């Protein structure tokens, strides 16, 4: 196992990575469905913390695999088998989402997480043994992940035994999350890993598409529920169509940003960009829950008020737009969207739900969709994104020089060329 070249041409997601992502479809769907129940019952704020906690576990598990694979995807038999173990862990996490969200029972999530982390530690130990140039970094990753995992186990055991007060569980979770986020920074101080900027940008784009798909699925579930209760009608058609337009506009905004080129020239900003996507991804998942409830309420009455339902759509939308601007602003000479567009559009989105008590849910959701269409249209008209100016690549440090290509005999895709 040797590091792949950071300038490898035609680097794209492998079939194994795509299969790995499919397991996260199940996990994200479970998290979104549980949060939709909270929104429908009028407990959106109460369910927000469990939603963010479980989603952090899902997102961080995907992050760890993705960045490792960008550096050390040998695609041989041991690599594939260890990836399969991580996939099994994701499915266990998905099965444990209802218990974690409903009863604060994180045992199944912890077991799934332990499976994933054990396999990941094995991958880093293998990289440390077989890649002398990256040995110190790989061993640091293995040690940091193992220590963080031990912390999660102690947290679960203490909570189950009653030794950890309920008031201290969320602060302890936050501390452990900070520890997890610090591991890559500490490990990479030894020597940066050879992740591929365009490959990473593509992988994030693919996960974003998964979350857009989950939002469409959630809205479709709401349509089904509404049809069962009241049949098709103008309100149902209007809010479902508005939801589709809203998601399409946000998709347009996200993929206008040339993130791969920006990361290629600003590798030191990868932490801001990579970690900032937690909010973008969580926002899309929460938006799916909000749209499901907004569509569902056209068929029958729900406990949640129109104001609460509209804010369940507006807040994730505004968070997505603002965070998209924040994470891309340092990477691009012309950020997508522009600051004025992001700030004014987000403000308008957050003000629209105030009209919900009188106007109802449908006009407000349509208004939010219209604002997002306007933001996407203005951004395209300004000529940013695909045609925007790109930063000049910075010279790479000596310790991240292009890595040698993998040894002969590894089972790569025929279309992926690893030689210069």
JSON list of N, CA and C in Angstrom, two decimals, residues 7 88 172 335 368:
[
{"chain": "A", "resi": 7, "resn": "UNK", "atom": "N", "xyz": [-1.30, 14.42, -8.31]},
{"chain": "A", "resi": 7, "resn": "UNK", "atom": "CA", "xyz": [-1.57, 15.00, -9.62]},
{"chain": "A", "resi": 7, "resn": "UNK", "atom": "C", "xyz": [-1.95, 13.91, -10.63]},
{"chain": "A", "resi": 88, "resn": "UNK", "atom": "N", "xyz": [-20.62, -2.57, 6.60]},
{"chain": "A", "resi": 88, "resn": "UNK", "atom": "CA", "xyz": [-21.48, -3.24, 7.59]},
{"chain": "A", "resi": 88, "resn": "UNK", "atom": "C", "xyz": [-21.71, -2.34, 8.79]},
{"chain": "A", "resi": 172, "resn": "UNK", "atom": "N", "xyz": [-20.28, 16.37, 26.85]},
{"chain": "A", "resi": 172, "resn": "UNK", "atom": "CA", "xyz": [-19.27, 15.32, 26.62]},
{"chain": "A", "resi": 172, "resn": "UNK", "atom": "C", "xyz": [-19.23, 14.91, 25.16]},
{"chain": "A", "resi": 335, "resn": "UNK", "atom": "N", "xyz": [-16.44, 34.15, -5.16]},
{"chain": "A", "resi": 335, "resn": "UNK", "atom": "CA", "xyz": [-17.15, 33.08, -4.47]},
{"chain": "A", "resi": 335, "resn": "UNK", "atom": "C", "xyz": [-18.55, 32.86, -5.01]},
{"chain": "A", "resi": 368, "resn": "UNK", "atom": "N", "xyz": [-40.10, 30.85, -0.67]},
{"chain": "A", "resi": 368, "resn": "UNK", "atom": "CA", "xyz": [-38.71, 30.43, -0.43]},
{"chain": "A", "resi": 368, "resn": "UNK", "atom": "C", "xyz": [-38.09, 29.88, -1.70]}
]
